[in-house]
Amino acid sequence: MENLIEKKLLKANQTFQEWKKVPFEEKQKLIAKAAEIFKNKAEIFGKLITEEMNKPISQAISEVEKSALMMNYYADAENILSPEKIESEFKISEIQYVPKGVILGVMPWNFPFWQVLRFATPAILAGNTVVLKHASICFGSGSAIEKVFIEAGFPIGVFQNLEIGHGEVKEILEHATIKGVSLTGSEKAGAEVASIAGKNIKKSLLELGGSDAFIVLDDADLDEAARVGALARLQNCGQTCVAAKRFVIQKNIEFDFLPKFIEEYKKYVPADPKLKDTKLAGMARPDLADDLEKQYQKALEYGAEAIIPLERISKNEFNPGLIRVEEGNPILQEELFGPLGMLMIAENDDDVLEIANNIPFGLSNSVWTKSKERQNFFIDGLQSGTVNINRMTSSDPRFPFGGTKTSGYGTELSLHALKEFVNIKTVIGI
């Protein structure tokens, strides 16, 4: 391990010894200051995001603003980590929530500010310190976030950015100072990190891939479902775990819905990400575009039909594609991370539910129906961390976010996230 990285880990642990003693309300004041800086510099940081990973500038600015909104939620949050008094026959009888220590964050490139701050803010508010291993194309974002924490007045060592490669994660995670890890990324990366954490008896939180179903039933508002569906698939160039990836449509509305959906889908045309009115830009890296193209060809080889062909127009740009896929196509067991959607046709509600659940992922689904009875059927039956009714998936600071099955485990956002990296201590005395 490089001497500089070793020093940063030791600094994080040293700072933790004092930071954990800082009152909850004082931590909140610093979080509020950081949120204000992020909000005021949203355009500056938005440009950085666009430069690093190609996100359209308007979406990049919105990402930073949403991060500030989330931080303000925690700055005003109830302190649920206060000791809980338990009624009992003992003189001393309570539960305490004790921060774990230094937490490693392994974060992706697709939301370079939001993903980092979504993990770091509740972890830090709970009394932990954080070290970040960001995606290699987003080291600038990681450095910018660290500078904001310092500017806001956080002690040096509360948040530190480590410019390291994937090969160094194992050594850092095994370091005695690290007490837990939060990873947002692929199923493969999650399994590797969780394995290392497990061998070292360290807490892990995994937010992994998804292949969310966007379900449209025959009593839905088809115009709105088509409009929102296109956005749900193609926002951030389709490079988000919660993007709608499989459009499961009831058979008797196929010929009513599909033309509307195709019309909305074709409104997304690649353009310069630096322009404020751009809705779709290129993918973050050419190799990611290569991977998507291979998946497209694989799907076709196994019988998928191109409704709108996926057309590559530059090293990292596509005219978005849409394919009709039947059950049994192996592409359904993979995550499509880019501007390619899948259409599936179902006979009835039972068939829809079976198709929606018949994948290894379980992150977040969207159901479009006006019937309360049908809504409840899918709320009860869908195997996912979130179910959205007549809306697309989008995370909200007020609500828990996390997946099931190979989409991971653990909770981000909401007050629940404050307890992810704490030890629960029982205190009893007579």
Coordinates of C-alpha atoms in Angstrom, one line a residue:
M1 CA 0.0 0.0 0.0
E2 CA 1.3 3.4 -0.9
N3 CA 2.5 5.5 2.0
L4 CA 0.0 8.4 1.1
I5 CA -3.0 6.0 1.2
E6 CA -1.8 4.5 4.5
K7 CA -1.6 8.0 6.0
K8 CA -5.1 8.8 4.8
L9 CA -6.6 5.7 6.4
L10 CA -4.8 6.4 9.6
K11 CA -6.0 10.0 9.5
A12 CA -9.6 8.8 8.9
N13 CA -9.3 6.6 12.0
Q14 CA -7.7 9.3 14.1
T15 CA -10.4 11.8 13.1
F16 CA -13.1 9.3 13.9
Q17 CA -12.1 9.2 17.5
E18 CA -13.1 12.8 17.9
W19 CA -15.9 13.0 15.3
K20 CA -18.0 10.3 16.9
K21 CA -18.2 12.6 20.0
V22 CA -19.5 15.6 18.1
P23 CA -23.2 16.2 18.9
F24 CA -25.7 15.1 16.2
E25 CA -27.0 18.7 15.9
E26 CA -23.5 20.1 15.3
K27 CA -22.9 17.5 12.6
Q28 CA -26.1 18.6 11.0
K29 CA -25.0 22.2 10.9
L30 CA -21.9 21.2 8.9
I31 CA -24.0 19.1 6.5
A32 CA -26.2 22.1 5.9
K33 CA -23.2 24.2 5.1
A34 CA -21.9 21.6 2.6
A35 CA -25.4 21.4 1.0
E36 CA -25.4 25.2 0.5
I37 CA -22.0 25.0 -1.2
F38 CA -23.1 22.2 -3.5
K39 CA -26.3 24.2 -4.4
N40 CA -24.4 27.4 -5.1
K41 CA -21.8 25.6 -7.2
A42 CA -24.2 23.3 -9.1
E43 CA -23.3 24.7 -12.5
I44 CA -19.6 24.4 -11.8
F45 CA -19.9 20.9 -10.6
G46 CA -22.4 20.0 -13.4
K47 CA -19.8 21.0 -16.0
L48 CA -17.3 18.7 -14.3
I49 CA -19.7 15.8 -14.4
T50 CA -20.3 16.4 -18.1
E51 CA -16.6 16.6 -18.9
E52 CA -15.9 13.4 -17.0
M53 CA -18.7 11.1 -18.0
N54 CA -20.7 12.8 -20.8
K55 CA -23.9 13.5 -19.0
P56 CA -26.1 16.2 -20.5
I57 CA -25.3 19.4 -18.6
S58 CA -28.9 20.0 -17.5
Q59 CA -29.1 16.6 -16.0
A60 CA -25.7 17.0 -14.4
I61 CA -26.7 20.3 -12.7
S62 CA -29.9 18.6 -11.5
E63 CA -27.8 15.8 -10.0
V64 CA -25.8 18.2 -7.9
E65 CA -29.0 20.1 -6.9
K66 CA -30.6 16.9 -5.9
S67 CA -27.6 16.0 -3.8
A68 CA -27.9 19.3 -1.9
L69 CA -31.6 18.6 -1.4
M70 CA -30.8 15.2 0.1
M71 CA -28.1 16.7 2.4
N72 CA -30.6 19.2 3.6
Y73 CA -33.0 16.4 4.4
Y74 CA -30.4 14.9 6.8
A75 CA -29.5 18.4 8.1
D76 CA -33.1 18.6 9.4
A77 CA -33.6 15.0 10.2
E78 CA -34.8 13.6 13.6
N79 CA -32.0 12.1 15.7
I80 CA -33.0 8.5 15.8
L81 CA -29.6 7.5 17.1
S82 CA -30.3 8.9 20.6
P83 CA -30.1 6.2 23.3
E84 CA -33.5 4.4 23.6
K85 CA -34.8 3.8 27.2
I86 CA -36.3 0.3 27.6
E87 CA -39.0 -0.4 30.2
S88 CA -37.7 -3.2 32.4
E89 CA -36.9 -4.2 36.0
F90 CA -33.3 -2.9 35.7
K91 CA -32.1 0.5 36.9
I92 CA -30.1 1.0 33.7
S93 CA -31.9 -0.3 30.6
E94 CA -31.2 1.2 27.2
I95 CA -30.1 0.6 23.6
Q96 CA -27.3 2.7 22.2
Y97 CA -26.2 3.3 18.6
V98 CA -22.5 3.4 18.2
P99 CA -20.8 4.4 14.9
K100 CA -18.5 1.7 13.4
G101 CA -15.5 3.8 12.4
V102 CA -14.0 4.3 8.9
I103 CA -16.3 3.3 6.1
L104 CA -15.0 2.7 2.5
G105 CA -17.2 3.8 -0.3
V106 CA -16.7 2.2 -3.7
M107 CA -18.7 4.3 -6.1
P108 CA -19.6 4.3 -9.8
W109 CA -19.3 6.9 -12.6
N110 CA -23.0 7.2 -13.7
F111 CA -24.0 9.6 -10.9
P112 CA -20.6 10.8 -9.7
F113 CA -21.9 13.3 -7.0
W114 CA -25.3 11.7 -6.1
Q115 CA -24.1 8.2 -5.4
V116 CA -21.2 9.4 -3.3
L117 CA -23.2 11.8 -1.2
R118 CA -26.1 9.4 -0.9
F119 CA -23.8 7.0 0.9
A120 CA -21.5 9.4 2.7
T121 CA -24.0 11.8 4.2
P122 CA -25.9 9.4 6.6
A123 CA -22.7 7.5 7.3
I124 CA -21.0 10.7 8.4
L125 CA -24.0 12.0 10.3
A126 CA -24.1 8.7 12.3
G127 CA -20.5 9.5 13.5
N128 CA -18.4 7.6 11.0
T129 CA -15.6 8.9 8.8
V130 CA -15.5 8.0 5.1
V131 CA -12.8 7.2 2.5
L132 CA -13.9 7.2 -1.2
K133 CA -12.7 5.0 -4.0
H134 CA -14.4 6.6 -7.0
A135 CA -14.5 5.4 -10.6
S136 CA -11.3 6.2 -12.4
I137 CA -13.0 8.6 -14.9
C138 CA -14.5 10.6 -12.0
F139 CA -11.5 11.3 -9.8
G140 CA -12.1 15.1 -10.4
S141 CA -15.6 14.7 -8.9
G142 CA -14.2 12.8 -5.9
S143 CA -11.7 15.6 -5.3
A144 CA -14.3 18.3 -5.7
I145 CA -16.5 16.6 -3.1
E146 CA -13.7 16.3 -0.6
K147 CA -12.9 20.1 -1.0
V148 CA -16.5 21.0 -0.3
F149 CA -16.5 19.0 3.0
I150 CA -13.3 20.9 4.0
E151 CA -14.8 24.3 2.9
A152 CA -17.9 23.6 4.9
G153 CA -15.8 23.2 8.1
F154 CA -15.7 19.4 8.5
P155 CA -12.5 18.2 10.3
I156 CA -9.8 17.0 8.0
G157 CA -10.2 13.2 7.7
V158 CA -14.0 13.0 7.9
F159 CA -14.2 12.6 4.1
Q160 CA -11.2 11.7 2.0
N161 CA -10.9 10.9 -1.7
L162 CA -8.5 8.0 -2.6
E163 CA -7.3 8.0 -6.2
I164 CA -6.8 4.3 -6.5
G165 CA -7.6 1.5 -9.0
H166 CA -9.8 -1.5 -8.5
G167 CA -6.8 -3.6 -7.8
E168 CA -6.1 -1.7 -4.5
V169 CA -9.6 -2.1 -3.1
K170 CA -8.9 -5.5 -1.5
E171 CA -5.9 -4.3 0.4
I172 CA -7.7 -1.2 1.7
L173 CA -10.8 -3.2 2.7
E174 CA -8.6 -5.6 4.6
H175 CA -6.9 -2.8 6.4
A176 CA -7.5 -2.7 10.2
T177 CA -8.9 0.8 10.1
I178 CA -11.8 0.0 7.7
K179 CA -14.9 -1.2 9.5
G180 CA -17.4 -1.4 6.7
V181 CA -17.9 -0.9 3.0
S182 CA -20.7 0.5 0.8
L183 CA -20.6 -0.4 -2.9
T184 CA -22.7 0.8 -5.8
G185 CA -21.9 -1.1 -9.0
S186 CA -22.2 -4.3 -10.9
E187 CA -23.2 -7.7 -9.5
K188 CA -19.6 -9.0 -10.2
A189 CA -18.0 -6.1 -8.3
G190 CA -20.5 -6.5 -5.4
A191 CA -19.8 -10.2 -5.1
E192 CA -16.1 -9.6 -5.0
V193 CA -16.2 -6.8 -2.4
A194 CA -18.8 -8.6 -0.2
S195 CA -16.6 -11.7 -0.3
I196 CA -13.6 -9.7 1.0
A197 CA -15.7 -8.0 3.6
G198 CA -17.2 -11.3 4.7
K199 CA -13.8 -13.0 5.1
N200 CA -12.7 -10.1 7.3
I201 CA -16.0 -9.9 9.2
K202 CA -16.9 -6.4 8.1
K203 CA -20.3 -4.9 7.3
S204 CA -21.1 -4.5 3.6
L205 CA -23.9 -2.6 1.9
L206 CA -24.5 -3.4 -1.8
E207 CA -26.5 -1.4 -4.4
L208 CA -26.2 -3.4 -7.5
G209 CA -27.7 -3.8 -11.0
G210 CA -31.3 -3.9 -12.0
S211 CA -33.5 -4.8 -15.0
D212 CA -36.6 -3.1 -13.9
A213 CA -40.0 -3.8 -15.4
F214 CA -42.2 -0.9 -16.6
I215 CA -45.6 -2.5 -16.6
V216 CA -48.5 -1.1 -18.7
L217 CA -51.9 -2.6 -18.2
D218 CA -55.0 -2.0 -20.3
D219 CA -56.6 0.6 -18.0
A220 CA -53.5 2.8 -17.9
D221 CA -53.1 6.3 -19.2
L222 CA -51.3 5.2 -22.4
D223 CA -50.1 8.7 -23.5
E224 CA -48.5 9.4 -20.1
A225 CA -47.1 5.9 -19.8
A226 CA -45.5 6.2 -23.3
R227 CA -44.0 9.6 -22.5
V228 CA -42.7 8.7 -19.0
G229 CA -41.5 5.3 -20.3
A230 CA -39.2 6.8 -22.9
L231 CA -37.7 9.1 -20.2
A232 CA -37.4 6.2 -17.7
R233 CA -35.4 4.2 -20.2
L234 CA -33.2 6.9 -21.7
Q235 CA -32.4 9.3 -19.0
N236 CA -28.6 9.5 -18.4
C237 CA -28.3 7.6 -21.7
G238 CA -29.9 4.5 -20.0
Q239 CA -26.9 4.2 -17.7
T240 CA -28.7 3.9 -14.4
C241 CA -29.5 0.8 -12.4
V242 CA -33.1 1.9 -11.9
A243 CA -33.8 2.8 -15.5
A244 CA -36.9 1.0 -17.0
K245 CA -35.3 -1.8 -19.0
R246 CA -38.2 -4.2 -19.7
F247 CA -41.5 -2.8 -20.9
V248 CA -44.1 -5.5 -20.1
I249 CA -47.3 -4.6 -22.0
Q250 CA -50.7 -6.3 -21.8
K251 CA -51.4 -7.9 -25.1
N252 CA -54.8 -6.3 -25.8
I253 CA -53.2 -2.7 -25.8
E254 CA -50.1 -3.5 -27.8
F255 CA -51.2 -1.8 -31.0
D256 CA -52.5 1.2 -29.1
F257 CA -49.5 1.7 -26.9
L258 CA -46.6 0.8 -29.1
P259 CA -47.0 3.6 -31.7
K260 CA -47.2 6.2 -28.9
F261 CA -44.1 4.7 -27.2
I262 CA -42.1 4.6 -30.4
E263 CA -43.0 8.2 -31.1
E264 CA -41.8 9.3 -27.7
Y265 CA -38.7 7.1 -27.9
K266 CA -37.6 8.6 -31.2
K267 CA -37.6 12.1 -29.6
Y268 CA -34.3 11.1 -27.9
V269 CA -31.5 11.9 -30.4
P270 CA -27.8 12.2 -29.4
A271 CA -26.6 15.8 -29.2
D272 CA -23.9 17.9 -27.6
P273 CA -24.0 17.3 -23.8
K274 CA -22.8 20.8 -23.1
L275 CA -26.1 22.3 -24.5
K276 CA -28.8 22.9 -22.0
D277 CA -31.6 21.5 -24.1
T278 CA -29.8 18.1 -24.8
K279 CA -31.7 15.2 -23.4
L280 CA -29.5 12.4 -24.7
A281 CA -25.7 12.3 -25.1
G282 CA -23.2 9.5 -25.7
M283 CA -22.3 6.8 -23.2
A284 CA -19.6 7.4 -20.7
R285 CA -16.8 5.3 -22.4
P286 CA -16.4 3.6 -25.8
D287 CA -15.8 0.2 -24.1
L288 CA -19.2 0.5 -22.5
A289 CA -20.7 1.2 -25.9
D290 CA -18.9 -1.9 -27.2
D291 CA -20.5 -4.0 -24.5
L292 CA -24.0 -2.8 -25.2
E293 CA -23.5 -3.5 -28.9
K294 CA -22.5 -7.1 -28.1
Q295 CA -25.5 -7.6 -25.9
Y296 CA -27.8 -6.3 -28.7
Q297 CA -26.3 -8.7 -31.2
K298 CA -26.6 -11.5 -28.6
A299 CA -30.3 -10.8 -28.1
L300 CA -30.9 -10.8 -31.9
E301 CA -29.1 -14.1 -32.2
Y302 CA -31.4 -15.7 -29.7
G303 CA -34.5 -14.5 -31.4
A304 CA -35.2 -10.9 -30.4
E305 CA -36.8 -8.7 -33.0
A306 CA -35.6 -5.1 -33.6
I307 CA -38.5 -2.7 -33.4
I308 CA -36.1 0.2 -33.5
P309 CA -32.6 -0.9 -34.5
L310 CA -29.8 0.1 -32.1
E311 CA -27.6 2.3 -34.4
R312 CA -24.1 3.3 -33.4
I313 CA -23.2 6.7 -34.8
S314 CA -19.8 7.3 -33.1
K315 CA -17.4 5.7 -30.7
N316 CA -19.8 6.2 -27.8
E317 CA -23.1 7.4 -29.3
F318 CA -26.2 5.5 -30.3
N319 CA -29.6 6.2 -31.8
P320 CA -31.5 4.4 -29.1
G321 CA -32.8 0.9 -29.8
L322 CA -35.9 -1.1 -28.8
I323 CA -36.2 -4.9 -29.2
R324 CA -39.1 -7.3 -28.7
V325 CA -37.9 -10.2 -26.5
E326 CA -39.5 -13.5 -25.6
E327 CA -39.1 -15.4 -22.4
G328 CA -36.0 -17.7 -22.5
N329 CA -33.8 -15.2 -24.3
P330 CA -30.6 -15.2 -22.2
I331 CA -30.3 -11.4 -22.5
L332 CA -33.1 -11.2 -19.9
Q333 CA -30.7 -12.5 -17.3
E334 CA -28.3 -9.5 -18.0
E335 CA -28.5 -5.8 -17.3
L336 CA -28.6 -3.5 -20.3
F337 CA -26.7 -0.4 -19.3
G338 CA -27.3 2.0 -22.2
P339 CA -29.9 3.2 -24.6
L340 CA -31.5 -0.1 -25.5
G341 CA -35.0 -1.2 -24.2
M342 CA -36.8 -4.5 -24.3
L343 CA -40.5 -5.0 -25.0
M344 CA -42.4 -8.0 -23.7
I345 CA -46.0 -8.9 -24.3
A346 CA -48.1 -10.6 -21.6
E347 CA -51.6 -12.1 -21.7
N348 CA -53.0 -11.0 -18.3
D349 CA -52.0 -9.8 -14.8
D350 CA -50.7 -13.2 -13.6
D351 CA -48.6 -13.5 -16.8
V352 CA -47.3 -9.9 -16.3
L353 CA -46.3 -10.7 -12.7
E354 CA -44.5 -13.9 -13.7
I355 CA -42.5 -12.1 -16.4
A356 CA -41.6 -9.2 -14.2
N357 CA -40.3 -11.5 -11.4
N358 CA -38.5 -14.0 -13.7
I359 CA -35.1 -12.3 -13.5
P360 CA -32.2 -12.5 -11.0
F361 CA -32.6 -8.8 -10.2
G362 CA -35.0 -7.1 -7.8
L363 CA -34.5 -3.3 -7.6
S364 CA -37.5 -1.3 -8.6
N365 CA -40.6 -1.8 -10.8
S366 CA -43.2 0.6 -12.2
V367 CA -46.9 -0.3 -12.7
W368 CA -49.3 1.7 -14.7
T369 CA -53.0 1.0 -13.9
K370 CA -55.9 3.0 -12.5
S371 CA -57.4 0.0 -10.6
K372 CA -56.6 0.0 -6.8
E373 CA -57.2 -3.8 -6.8
R374 CA -54.6 -4.3 -9.6
Q375 CA -52.2 -1.9 -7.9
N376 CA -52.4 -3.9 -4.7
F377 CA -51.9 -7.2 -6.6
F378 CA -48.6 -6.0 -8.0
I379 CA -47.5 -4.3 -4.8
D380 CA -47.9 -7.6 -3.0
G381 CA -46.5 -9.7 -5.8
L382 CA -43.5 -7.9 -7.2
Q383 CA -40.1 -9.0 -5.9
S384 CA -38.3 -5.7 -5.7
G385 CA -37.1 -3.1 -3.2
T386 CA -39.4 -0.5 -4.6
V387 CA -42.8 -0.5 -6.4
N388 CA -43.9 2.6 -8.2
I389 CA -47.5 3.2 -9.2
N390 CA -48.2 5.4 -12.3
R391 CA -44.7 6.9 -12.0
M392 CA -41.1 6.1 -13.1
T393 CA -38.5 5.1 -10.6
S394 CA -36.6 7.9 -8.9
S395 CA -35.0 7.9 -5.5
D396 CA -36.2 10.3 -2.9
P397 CA -34.3 11.2 0.3
R398 CA -37.4 10.6 2.4
F399 CA -37.8 6.9 1.4
P400 CA -35.6 3.9 1.8
F401 CA -33.8 2.7 -1.3
G402 CA -32.4 -0.8 -1.8
G403 CA -32.8 -4.0 -3.7
T404 CA -33.5 -7.7 -3.3
K405 CA -32.1 -10.8 -5.0
T406 CA -28.9 -10.0 -6.9
S407 CA -29.7 -6.3 -6.8
G408 CA -28.0 -6.2 -3.4
Y409 CA -28.9 -5.6 0.2
G410 CA -28.9 -2.8 2.8
T411 CA -30.7 0.5 2.8
E412 CA -29.7 3.9 1.5
L413 CA -31.7 7.2 2.0
S414 CA -34.4 7.9 4.6
L415 CA -33.8 7.8 8.4
H416 CA -33.2 4.0 8.0
A417 CA -29.8 4.7 6.4
L418 CA -28.5 6.3 9.6
K419 CA -28.5 2.8 11.2
E420 CA -26.6 1.0 8.4
F421 CA -23.1 1.6 9.8
V422 CA -23.7 1.6 13.6
N423 CA -23.3 -1.1 16.2
I424 CA -26.3 -1.6 18.4
K425 CA -25.2 -1.8 22.0
T426 CA -27.4 -3.1 24.8
V427 CA -26.8 -1.5 28.3
I428 CA -28.3 -3.2 31.4
G429 CA -27.5 -2.4 35.0
I430 CA -28.8 -3.0 38.5

